[in-house]
Amino acid sequence: MQQPVNFSTDQLVNYILNLADNTLILSQRNSEWCGHGPVLEQDIAITNISLDLIGQARSLYQYAASLQGGGTTEDALAYLRGEREFKNCLITELPNGDWGQTILRQLFFSVFQQLLYAQLLQSKDATLAAIAEKSLKEVTYHVRWSSEWVIRLGDGTEESHQRMEKALETLWSYTGEFFIPADYETAAVAESIGVDVTALQQPWLEKVQEVLQEATLPVKEDAKAWMHTGGKSGRHTEHLGFILAEMQYMQRAYPGAEW
Amino acid sequence: MQQPVNFSTDQLVNYILNLADNTLILSQRNSEWCGHGPVLEQDIAITNISLDLIGQARSLYQYAASLQGGGTTEDALAYLRGEREFKNCLITELPNGDWGQTILRQLFFSVFQQLLYAQLLQSKDATLAAIAEKSLKEVTYHVRWSSEWVIRLGDGTEESHQRMEKALETLWSYTGEFFIPADYETAAVAESIGVDVTALQQPWLEKVQEVLQEATLPVKEDAKAWMHTGGKSGRHTEHLGFILAEMQYMQRAYPGAEW
Amino acid sequence: MSVQELEKIFQDKVDQEIKIEPKDWMPDAYRKTLVRQISQHAHSEIVGMLPEGNWISRAPSLKRKAILLAKVQDEAGHGLYLYSAVETLGTTRNQTIEDLHSGKAKYSSIFNYPTLTWADIGAIGWLVDGAAILNQVMLCRASYGPYARAMVRICKEESFHQRQGFEILLVLSKGTPEQQAMCQDAINRWWWPSLMMFGPKDSESTHSDQSMTWKIKRKSNDELRQQFVDMIVEQAKILNVTLPDPALQWNAERGHYDFGEIDWVEFWNVVKGNGPCNKQRLEARRKAWDEGAWVRDAAAAHAEKRKARQEVKAA
Amino acid sequence: MSVQELEKIFQDKVDQEIKIEPKDWMPDAYRKTLVRQISQHAHSEIVGMLPEGNWISRAPSLKRKAILLAKVQDEAGHGLYLYSAVETLGTTRNQTIEDLHSGKAKYSSIFNYPTLTWADIGAIGWLVDGAAILNQVMLCRASYGPYARAMVRICKEESFHQRQGFEILLVLSKGTPEQQAMCQDAINRWWWPSLMMFGPKDSESTHSDQSMTWKIKRKSNDELRQQFVDMIVEQAKILNVTLPDPALQWNAERGHYDFGEIDWVEFWNVVKGNGPCNKQRLEARRKAWDEGAWVRDAAAAHAEKRKARQEVKAA
């Protein structure tokens, strides 16, 4: 098989699942806007991001399934794991909040993804490097789009500015988790397969600060402040269970059926 | 077995499932208030109604399961039927709306249930008659409680009055379904087992009008106006699917497990 | 030039299949009819996102979820083209949208039916998009240029959607007994509403004659409906499903399928606002619009600020 | 009488185990301490409804759903008793609730942890209610009458809840491998937070000595915590689960179980507001309160109207 390394397949699978779950769960959240956006063009844009993310998720799950073998499929990984098995960062599963909160989360996530994928290009794992390469173009657009919107809303009306400050307050303590490596991340780094997320924190902070500044929003310095964690190792918020109940219902109700 | 009649067991089971599904789904909706009510005493009251309703649902499902045989259980009936098999009236599955909408629905439903159970006492089916007798005391309290609250809010502040008018507008067109018999209801009436729901419409309207009048709310005369239907025969609103996805998740995800 | 002369030139162009363009003179009634028809069509795309959007979070596989997302997104795109076409006639998008929210403008009644199971997503693609396409193909040759051109783009995507819907049903029809039942059930529920999409019978249709003359419409409601029935009956055979109409049978003499009478009481009832989801759909649209107001305001305010800053710089 | 004399009479009563009643003279500090402690307890009942309420809609059987509903409802009832006890001390329920919403008043930090699986409902009953009971049993003999009497009622229901929680876990522990894992996982997550419920170590506890003298408290945090550990370790054997503490072992000399050190950094972090759900819990309570304002206003307005009408009638 494609397994090119001598650290455990489990760890590699977990490494990939973290990447995949992040994109699937955020895609699921963003897709809640589809048909309900504030402007038609932006309804289309957020759905487009949702589509890009689910595309990334599929590539990653397919790869993880091929490594795991035993007839596992992308759908089995997405639809038949329980909430303690999902490895997405908590920020991706938080409720959308208003449009401002949604796009601020997108900025935080996309800047992280951009830095991550840029490094992942160097992965010894050719499949991961290829997925990163393909995804990087999409993510670059996500960063641009969400930056523009954060600036627009931060430096828009009094109301929009206040809403963005509130969104910042709500989301900030969920951004630290990106940079605290899970055991499978540490292992993947040691094998030159994974990305050292701790090294991404400073460039992430700089890029985010730059956008917040232009958005006339309070620039957060306290990247080392207390942060929510747990998602990467399956300890989630109470929100994920409800996401899964809805998302997985069909596969759970009709086991083994093809769609 | 307890099956005392010569019309088909299927029809009797369907008749019972309609009664059971009504109470289960409304119980599920009301229970969303638990921990989120406007006043602690009323949080307790609505949860109490939810408890009464789920108790009724359990008696009815247990009876239906015993008739159906083949190892079916109350939980199989509640958790393993799909949305096109549920027979509850549409009004029970509508979102709660605000507190006013919730209690107005409760009034509409409880007045109907009170009339229904009072007649069901005469059923040739002893089990149904016994369930009706036990439930009637509970329902009598539900009618009193919801009447008092409708009056309080209708004849409260300007805001509460307006909200109640809106609730009335939202819910009224879902009340007609109570009184349009499904085939299994017609069959059950013919066997002196079921209640002729068409005969309940006039007394229902009178009781409801009395409450609306005291609540200084517009008294609806048009019980014959166009009404939403379909629930009794499994044609639901888009809301039911989401209720079931959440409610049934555990049973679907862990098939065959005991809890 | 007198109005009569202008009207003559206009009608000559139409008759010679020369497209009318935004800057051309056109009769007020032509303009009004177009605004009404195109905006109704635009609203149908936007409201039409809702019944299908209802299944995005629950789509049964990742592939289906992605396809469905892309499809609903396409509909938003169609809405955009069409609102733009309306704008060429001098009515702003905001005005058009307000008319929807106030209930003044209509949208296709089909979207007032609920999507109850996953199979409904297939049935909508196959039947609803199938019905829409027949109308839209005709409109690709509409006399008004921007409308016709929008339709050309829309038609391409729409026929893709119809194939996707058909394919969803095809998989179900070959699936488990539960899936087969789900497929048949969805078709049973969507068949008659799809037939209603072509509007009242020709004998009852109010706007048709004038629209034919203006070449906004080229086929009558009944013609299109017949075309639809003939097409679907054949495709249903591949799906191995029945259509819920006992009167449906081949009429060798006419060279068409005969079919039963539509429940016109239901048709008018839904048009009047009493469909299963009329309230729900309009409320969802109003809510999205109202809750998005601060976003639109902020974007406008920011654009103003930016412009002002650039002017300062330039000065 | 001088304050000194009053204080002497008060403390004599306390020492003789005579209950202090609302109309009795009591030191200001005693009153304040009681208000703080009872209202914190009341808020814990109310906020404590949320993590368990989170599973009502998803309870895995009808029986479990009914039991859970009844349990959460009991907690609301406990809140009522306790708010009433606070009112006997001259602080209204609204004031007490406002102090919760403003962040001035605290509630038990345990409810800032999320309920992630169904097994958490069992673990909360077994561990969290188990820990609460030990505290509450002690408080049944509190010197303030209304508080002690409220506690007697609460204790009865609470020990019922603990048994229900244990029974949920017992079923899981005898269930499928997945259920057993779910059970163990929940215990792993709830064990340490439950130990934290008894508060800081005696050496760090600020209010303890005075509370002991006043007989608002009769056992120290560490005593109660030890009692809890000893009790739970035995019950865990029946469940066939482990407790996530490698240091846990029987100490024959002490006649108690030794156990490891609590993560006090986590403890203070959650107290300070940084727990997984602090924000979420408080926001849920505020939302319920704010959105219920119109209902409370309407009820008050209606009561006024009714009273006025009756006065007119009477006149």
PDB file of N, CA and C in Angstrom, chain D residues 87-151:
ATOM      1  N   GLU D  87     -34.754  33.893  50.324  1.00  0.00           N
ATOM      2  CA  GLU D  87     -35.721  34.974  50.536  1.00  0.00           C
ATOM      3  C   GLU D  87     -36.021  35.185  52.017  1.00  0.00           C
ATOM      4  N   THR D  88     -35.985  34.100  52.806  1.00  0.00           N
ATOM      5  CA  THR D  88     -36.219  34.268  54.250  1.00  0.00           C
ATOM      6  C   THR D  88     -35.119  35.104  54.892  1.00  0.00           C
ATOM      7  N   LEU D  89     -34.020  35.255  54.181  1.00  0.00           N
ATOM      8  CA  LEU D  89     -32.918  36.075  54.703  1.00  0.00           C
ATOM      9  C   LEU D  89     -32.968  37.496  54.151  1.00  0.00           C
ATOM     10  N   GLY D  90     -34.041  37.787  53.409  1.00  0.00           N
ATOM     11  CA  GLY D  90     -34.255  39.169  52.986  1.00  0.00           C
ATOM     12  C   GLY D  90     -33.701  39.517  51.613  1.00  0.00           C
ATOM     13  N   THR D  91     -33.340  38.526  50.834  1.00  0.00           N
ATOM     14  CA  THR D  91     -32.876  38.809  49.479  1.00  0.00           C
ATOM     15  C   THR D  91     -33.860  38.173  48.497  1.00  0.00           C
ATOM     16  N   THR D  92     -34.388  38.976  47.581  1.00  0.00           N
ATOM     17  CA  THR D  92     -35.420  38.455  46.674  1.00  0.00           C
ATOM     18  C   THR D  92     -34.810  37.507  45.641  1.00  0.00           C
ATOM     19  N   ARG D  93     -35.681  36.689  45.069  1.00  0.00           N
ATOM     20  CA  ARG D  93     -35.211  35.736  44.059  1.00  0.00           C
ATOM     21  C   ARG D  93     -34.630  36.487  42.864  1.00  0.00           C
ATOM     22  N   ASN D  94     -35.305  37.564  42.454  1.00  0.00           N
ATOM     23  CA  ASN D  94     -34.797  38.328  41.315  1.00  0.00           C
ATOM     24  C   ASN D  94     -33.391  38.854  41.565  1.00  0.00           C
ATOM     25  N   GLN D  95     -33.164  39.367  42.789  1.00  0.00           N
ATOM     26  CA  GLN D  95     -31.837  39.890  43.117  1.00  0.00           C
ATOM     27  C   GLN D  95     -30.809  38.762  43.051  1.00  0.00           C
ATOM     28  N   THR D  96     -31.180  37.619  43.628  1.00  0.00           N
ATOM     29  CA  THR D  96     -30.273  36.474  43.633  1.00  0.00           C
ATOM     30  C   THR D  96     -29.931  36.050  42.211  1.00  0.00           C
ATOM     31  N   ILE D  97     -30.950  36.024  41.363  1.00  0.00           N
ATOM     32  CA  ILE D  97     -30.737  35.602  39.974  1.00  0.00           C
ATOM     33  C   ILE D  97     -29.900  36.622  39.208  1.00  0.00           C
ATOM     34  N   GLU D  98     -30.170  37.905  39.487  1.00  0.00           N
ATOM     35  CA  GLU D  98     -29.356  38.930  38.821  1.00  0.00           C
ATOM     36  C   GLU D  98     -27.879  38.782  39.178  1.00  0.00           C
ATOM     37  N   ASP D  99     -27.613  38.419  40.428  1.00  0.00           N
ATOM     38  CA  ASP D  99     -26.216  38.232  40.845  1.00  0.00           C
ATOM     39  C   ASP D  99     -25.559  37.083  40.096  1.00  0.00           C
ATOM     40  N   LEU D 100     -26.350  36.069  39.785  1.00  0.00           N
ATOM     41  CA  LEU D 100     -25.808  34.978  38.954  1.00  0.00           C
ATOM     42  C   LEU D 100     -25.451  35.507  37.571  1.00  0.00           C
ATOM     43  N   HIS D 101     -26.417  36.224  36.983  1.00  0.00           N
ATOM     44  CA  HIS D 101     -26.243  36.651  35.595  1.00  0.00           C
ATOM     45  C   HIS D 101     -25.133  37.681  35.434  1.00  0.00           C
ATOM     46  N   SER D 102     -24.909  38.478  36.471  1.00  0.00           N
ATOM     47  CA  SER D 102     -23.847  39.485  36.379  1.00  0.00           C
ATOM     48  C   SER D 102     -22.477  38.862  36.649  1.00  0.00           C
ATOM     49  N   GLY D 103     -22.471  37.613  37.085  1.00  0.00           N
ATOM     50  CA  GLY D 103     -21.193  36.974  37.377  1.00  0.00           C
ATOM     51  C   GLY D 103     -20.754  37.186  38.823  1.00  0.00           C
ATOM     52  N   LYS D 104     -21.556  37.943  39.593  1.00  0.00           N
ATOM     53  CA  LYS D 104     -21.191  38.224  40.985  1.00  0.00           C
ATOM     54  C   LYS D 104     -21.294  36.943  41.826  1.00  0.00           C
ATOM     55  N   ALA D 105     -22.379  36.205  41.612  1.00  0.00           N
ATOM     56  CA  ALA D 105     -22.565  34.961  42.370  1.00  0.00           C
ATOM     57  C   ALA D 105     -21.988  33.793  41.585  1.00  0.00           C
ATOM     58  N   LYS D 106     -21.537  32.797  42.303  1.00  0.00           N
ATOM     59  CA  LYS D 106     -20.951  31.625  41.659  1.00  0.00           C
ATOM     60  C   LYS D 106     -21.935  30.453  41.684  1.00  0.00           C
ATOM     61  N   TYR D 107     -21.573  29.420  40.971  1.00  0.00           N
ATOM     62  CA  TYR D 107     -22.274  28.135  41.072  1.00  0.00           C
ATOM     63  C   TYR D 107     -21.191  27.076  41.003  1.00  0.00           C
ATOM     64  N   SER D 108     -21.558  25.851  41.273  1.00  0.00           N
ATOM     65  CA  SER D 108     -20.550  24.798  41.329  1.00  0.00           C
ATOM     66  C   SER D 108     -19.850  24.632  39.988  1.00  0.00           C
ATOM     67  N   SER D 109     -18.530  24.652  40.016  1.00  0.00           N
ATOM     68  CA  SER D 109     -17.727  24.603  38.793  1.00  0.00           C
ATOM     69  C   SER D 109     -17.938  23.322  37.998  1.00  0.00           C
ATOM     70  N   ILE D 110     -18.399  22.297  38.652  1.00  0.00           N
ATOM     71  CA  ILE D 110     -18.565  21.013  37.974  1.00  0.00           C
ATOM     72  C   ILE D 110     -19.454  21.144  36.739  1.00  0.00           C
ATOM     73  N   PHE D 111     -20.382  22.093  36.791  1.00  0.00           N
ATOM     74  CA  PHE D 111     -21.334  22.195  35.684  1.00  0.00           C
ATOM     75  C   PHE D 111     -20.753  22.939  34.485  1.00  0.00           C
ATOM     76  N   ASN D 112     -19.487  23.308  34.611  1.00  0.00           N
ATOM     77  CA  ASN D 112     -18.789  23.897  33.468  1.00  0.00           C
ATOM     78  C   ASN D 112     -18.092  22.855  32.609  1.00  0.00           C
ATOM     79  N   TYR D 113     -18.295  21.599  32.961  1.00  0.00           N
ATOM     80  CA  TYR D 113     -17.782  20.528  32.103  1.00  0.00           C
ATOM     81  C   TYR D 113     -18.913  20.031  31.205  1.00  0.00           C
ATOM     82  N   PRO D 114     -18.575  19.621  29.980  1.00  0.00           N
ATOM     83  CA  PRO D 114     -19.631  19.217  29.038  1.00  0.00           C
ATOM     84  C   PRO D 114     -20.069  17.759  29.221  1.00  0.00           C
ATOM     85  N   THR D 115     -21.296  17.479  28.856  1.00  0.00           N
ATOM     86  CA  THR D 115     -21.777  16.087  28.800  1.00  0.00           C
ATOM     87  C   THR D 115     -21.623  15.605  27.366  1.00  0.00           C
ATOM     88  N   LEU D 116     -20.664  14.737  27.147  1.00  0.00           N
ATOM     89  CA  LEU D 116     -20.299  14.360  25.776  1.00  0.00           C
ATOM     90  C   LEU D 116     -20.985  13.090  25.299  1.00  0.00           C
ATOM     91  N   THR D 117     -21.262  12.184  26.213  1.00  0.00           N
ATOM     92  CA  THR D 117     -21.946  10.955  25.793  1.00  0.00           C
ATOM     93  C   THR D 117     -23.039  10.642  26.804  1.00  0.00           C
ATOM     94  N   TRP D 118     -23.847   9.665  26.462  1.00  0.00           N
ATOM     95  CA  TRP D 118     -24.930   9.271  27.358  1.00  0.00           C
ATOM     96  C   TRP D 118     -24.379   8.813  28.711  1.00  0.00           C
ATOM     97  N   ALA D 119     -23.200   8.192  28.696  1.00  0.00           N
ATOM     98  CA  ALA D 119     -22.627   7.709  29.947  1.00  0.00           C
ATOM     99  C   ALA D 119     -22.368   8.857  30.920  1.00  0.00           C
ATOM    100  N   ASP D 120     -22.184  10.055  30.399  1.00  0.00           N
ATOM    101  CA  ASP D 120     -21.963  11.203  31.275  1.00  0.00           C
ATOM    102  C   ASP D 120     -23.168  11.432  32.190  1.00  0.00           C
ATOM    103  N   ILE D 121     -24.339  11.097  31.705  1.00  0.00           N
ATOM    104  CA  ILE D 121     -25.541  11.271  32.526  1.00  0.00           C
ATOM    105  C   ILE D 121     -25.464  10.318  33.722  1.00  0.00           C
ATOM    106  N   GLY D 122     -24.964   9.114  33.468  1.00  0.00           N
ATOM    107  CA  GLY D 122     -24.755   8.184  34.571  1.00  0.00           C
ATOM    108  C   GLY D 122     -23.668   8.680  35.515  1.00  0.00           C
ATOM    109  N   ALA D 123     -22.577   9.147  34.938  1.00  0.00           N
ATOM    110  CA  ALA D 123     -21.451   9.589  35.763  1.00  0.00           C
ATOM    111  C   ALA D 123     -21.827  10.795  36.620  1.00  0.00           C
ATOM    112  N   ILE D 124     -22.628  11.688  36.071  1.00  0.00           N
ATOM    113  CA  ILE D 124     -23.061  12.842  36.863  1.00  0.00           C
ATOM    114  C   ILE D 124     -23.902  12.369  38.041  1.00  0.00           C
ATOM    115  N   GLY D 125     -24.819  11.445  37.770  1.00  0.00           N
ATOM    116  CA  GLY D 125     -25.649  10.944  38.865  1.00  0.00           C
ATOM    117  C   GLY D 125     -24.803  10.282  39.944  1.00  0.00           C
ATOM    118  N   TRP D 126     -23.916   9.424  39.495  1.00  0.00           N
ATOM    119  CA  TRP D 126     -23.127   8.647  40.454  1.00  0.00           C
ATOM    120  C   TRP D 126     -22.105   9.520  41.187  1.00  0.00           C
ATOM    121  N   LEU D 127     -21.281  10.224  40.422  1.00  0.00           N
ATOM    122  CA  LEU D 127     -20.170  10.958  41.038  1.00  0.00           C
ATOM    123  C   LEU D 127     -20.572  12.351  41.523  1.00  0.00           C
ATOM    124  N   VAL D 128     -21.201  13.104  40.643  1.00  0.00           N
ATOM    125  CA  VAL D 128     -21.496  14.495  40.995  1.00  0.00           C
ATOM    126  C   VAL D 128     -22.582  14.552  42.066  1.00  0.00           C
ATOM    127  N   ASP D 129     -23.669  13.824  41.852  1.00  0.00           N
ATOM    128  CA  ASP D 129     -24.699  13.803  42.893  1.00  0.00           C
ATOM    129  C   ASP D 129     -24.166  13.122  44.146  1.00  0.00           C
ATOM    130  N   GLY D 130     -23.318  12.128  43.934  1.00  0.00           N
ATOM    131  CA  GLY D 130     -22.714  11.457  45.082  1.00  0.00           C
ATOM    132  C   GLY D 130     -21.903  12.416  45.940  1.00  0.00           C
ATOM    133  N   ALA D 131     -21.131  13.247  45.285  1.00  0.00           N
ATOM    134  CA  ALA D 131     -20.341  14.240  46.020  1.00  0.00           C
ATOM    135  C   ALA D 131     -21.251  15.272  46.671  1.00  0.00           C
ATOM    136  N   ALA D 132     -22.263  15.677  45.944  1.00  0.00           N
ATOM    137  CA  ALA D 132     -23.177  16.702  46.466  1.00  0.00           C
ATOM    138  C   ALA D 132     -23.890  16.208  47.723  1.00  0.00           C
ATOM    139  N   ILE D 133     -24.282  14.933  47.701  1.00  0.00           N
ATOM    140  CA  ILE D 133     -25.036  14.405  48.836  1.00  0.00           C
ATOM    141  C   ILE D 133     -24.244  14.492  50.139  1.00  0.00           C
ATOM    142  N   LEU D 134     -22.979  14.164  50.069  1.00  0.00           N
ATOM    143  CA  LEU D 134     -22.181  14.176  51.292  1.00  0.00           C
ATOM    144  C   LEU D 134     -22.207  15.559  51.928  1.00  0.00           C
ATOM    145  N   ASN D 135     -22.103  16.541  51.091  1.00  0.00           N
ATOM    146  CA  ASN D 135     -22.195  17.915  51.543  1.00  0.00           C
ATOM    147  C   ASN D 135     -23.586  18.214  52.097  1.00  0.00           C
ATOM    148  N   GLN D 136     -24.588  17.730  51.368  1.00  0.00           N
ATOM    149  CA  GLN D 136     -25.963  18.068  51.729  1.00  0.00           C
ATOM    150  C   GLN D 136     -26.420  17.360  53.001  1.00  0.00           C
ATOM    151  N   VAL D 137     -25.973  16.137  53.182  1.00  0.00           N
ATOM    152  CA  VAL D 137     -26.334  15.418  54.398  1.00  0.00           C
ATOM    153  C   VAL D 137     -25.851  16.211  55.601  1.00  0.00           C
ATOM    154  N   MET D 138     -24.628  16.703  55.478  1.00  0.00           N
ATOM    155  CA  MET D 138     -24.082  17.541  56.539  1.00  0.00           C
ATOM    156  C   MET D 138     -24.954  18.782  56.758  1.00  0.00           C
ATOM    157  N   LEU D 139     -25.430  19.347  55.647  1.00  0.00           N
ATOM    158  CA  LEU D 139     -26.186  20.599  55.743  1.00  0.00           C
ATOM    159  C   LEU D 139     -27.600  20.399  56.280  1.00  0.00           C
ATOM    160  N   CYS D 140     -28.067  19.160  56.311  1.00  0.00           N
ATOM    161  CA  CYS D 140     -29.376  18.892  56.912  1.00  0.00           C
ATOM    162  C   CYS D 140     -29.371  19.293  58.390  1.00  0.00           C
ATOM    163  N   ARG D 141     -28.183  19.403  58.954  1.00  0.00           N
ATOM    164  CA  ARG D 141     -28.097  19.813  60.353  1.00  0.00           C
ATOM    165  C   ARG D 141     -27.568  21.239  60.479  1.00  0.00           C
ATOM    166  N   ALA D 142     -27.630  22.000  59.389  1.00  0.00           N
ATOM    167  CA  ALA D 142     -27.149  23.390  59.436  1.00  0.00           C
ATOM    168  C   ALA D 142     -27.947  24.170  60.476  1.00  0.00           C
ATOM    169  N   SER D 143     -27.318  25.187  61.032  1.00  0.00           N
ATOM    170  CA  SER D 143     -27.959  25.918  62.132  1.00  0.00           C
ATOM    171  C   SER D 143     -29.147  26.762  61.676  1.00  0.00           C
ATOM    172  N   TYR D 144     -29.171  27.127  60.408  1.00  0.00           N
ATOM    173  CA  TYR D 144     -30.287  27.972  59.949  1.00  0.00           C
ATOM    174  C   TYR D 144     -31.460  27.076  59.525  1.00  0.00           C
ATOM    175  N   GLY D 145     -32.576  27.244  60.219  1.00  0.00           N
ATOM    176  CA  GLY D 145     -33.728  26.351  60.059  1.00  0.00           C
ATOM    177  C   GLY D 145     -34.208  26.157  58.638  1.00  0.00           C
ATOM    178  N   PRO D 146     -34.552  27.235  57.927  1.00  0.00           N
ATOM    179  CA  PRO D 146     -35.085  27.057  56.564  1.00  0.00           C
ATOM    180  C   PRO D 146     -34.110  26.336  55.638  1.00  0.00           C
ATOM    181  N   TYR D 147     -32.831  26.583  55.842  1.00  0.00           N
ATOM    182  CA  TYR D 147     -31.805  25.932  55.019  1.00  0.00           C
ATOM    183  C   TYR D 147     -31.768  24.437  55.352  1.00  0.00           C
ATOM    184  N   ALA D 148     -31.725  24.127  56.622  1.00  0.00           N
ATOM    185  CA  ALA D 148     -31.650  22.733  57.043  1.00  0.00           C
ATOM    186  C   ALA D 148     -32.877  21.957  56.549  1.00  0.00           C
ATOM    187  N   ARG D 149     -34.046  22.593  56.648  1.00  0.00           N
ATOM    188  CA  ARG D 149     -35.265  21.888  56.234  1.00  0.00           C
ATOM    189  C   ARG D 149     -35.309  21.685  54.713  1.00  0.00           C
ATOM    190  N   ALA D 150     -34.832  22.702  53.969  1.00  0.00           N
ATOM    191  CA  ALA D 150     -34.757  22.537  52.506  1.00  0.00           C
ATOM    192  C   ALA D 150     -33.834  21.364  52.178  1.00  0.00           C
ATOM    193  N   MET D 151     -32.746  21.279  52.931  1.00  0.00           N
ATOM    194  CA  MET D 151     -31.763  20.225  52.659  1.00  0.00           C
ATOM    195  C   MET D 151     -32.325  18.832  52.909  1.00  0.00           C
TER     196      MET D 151
END
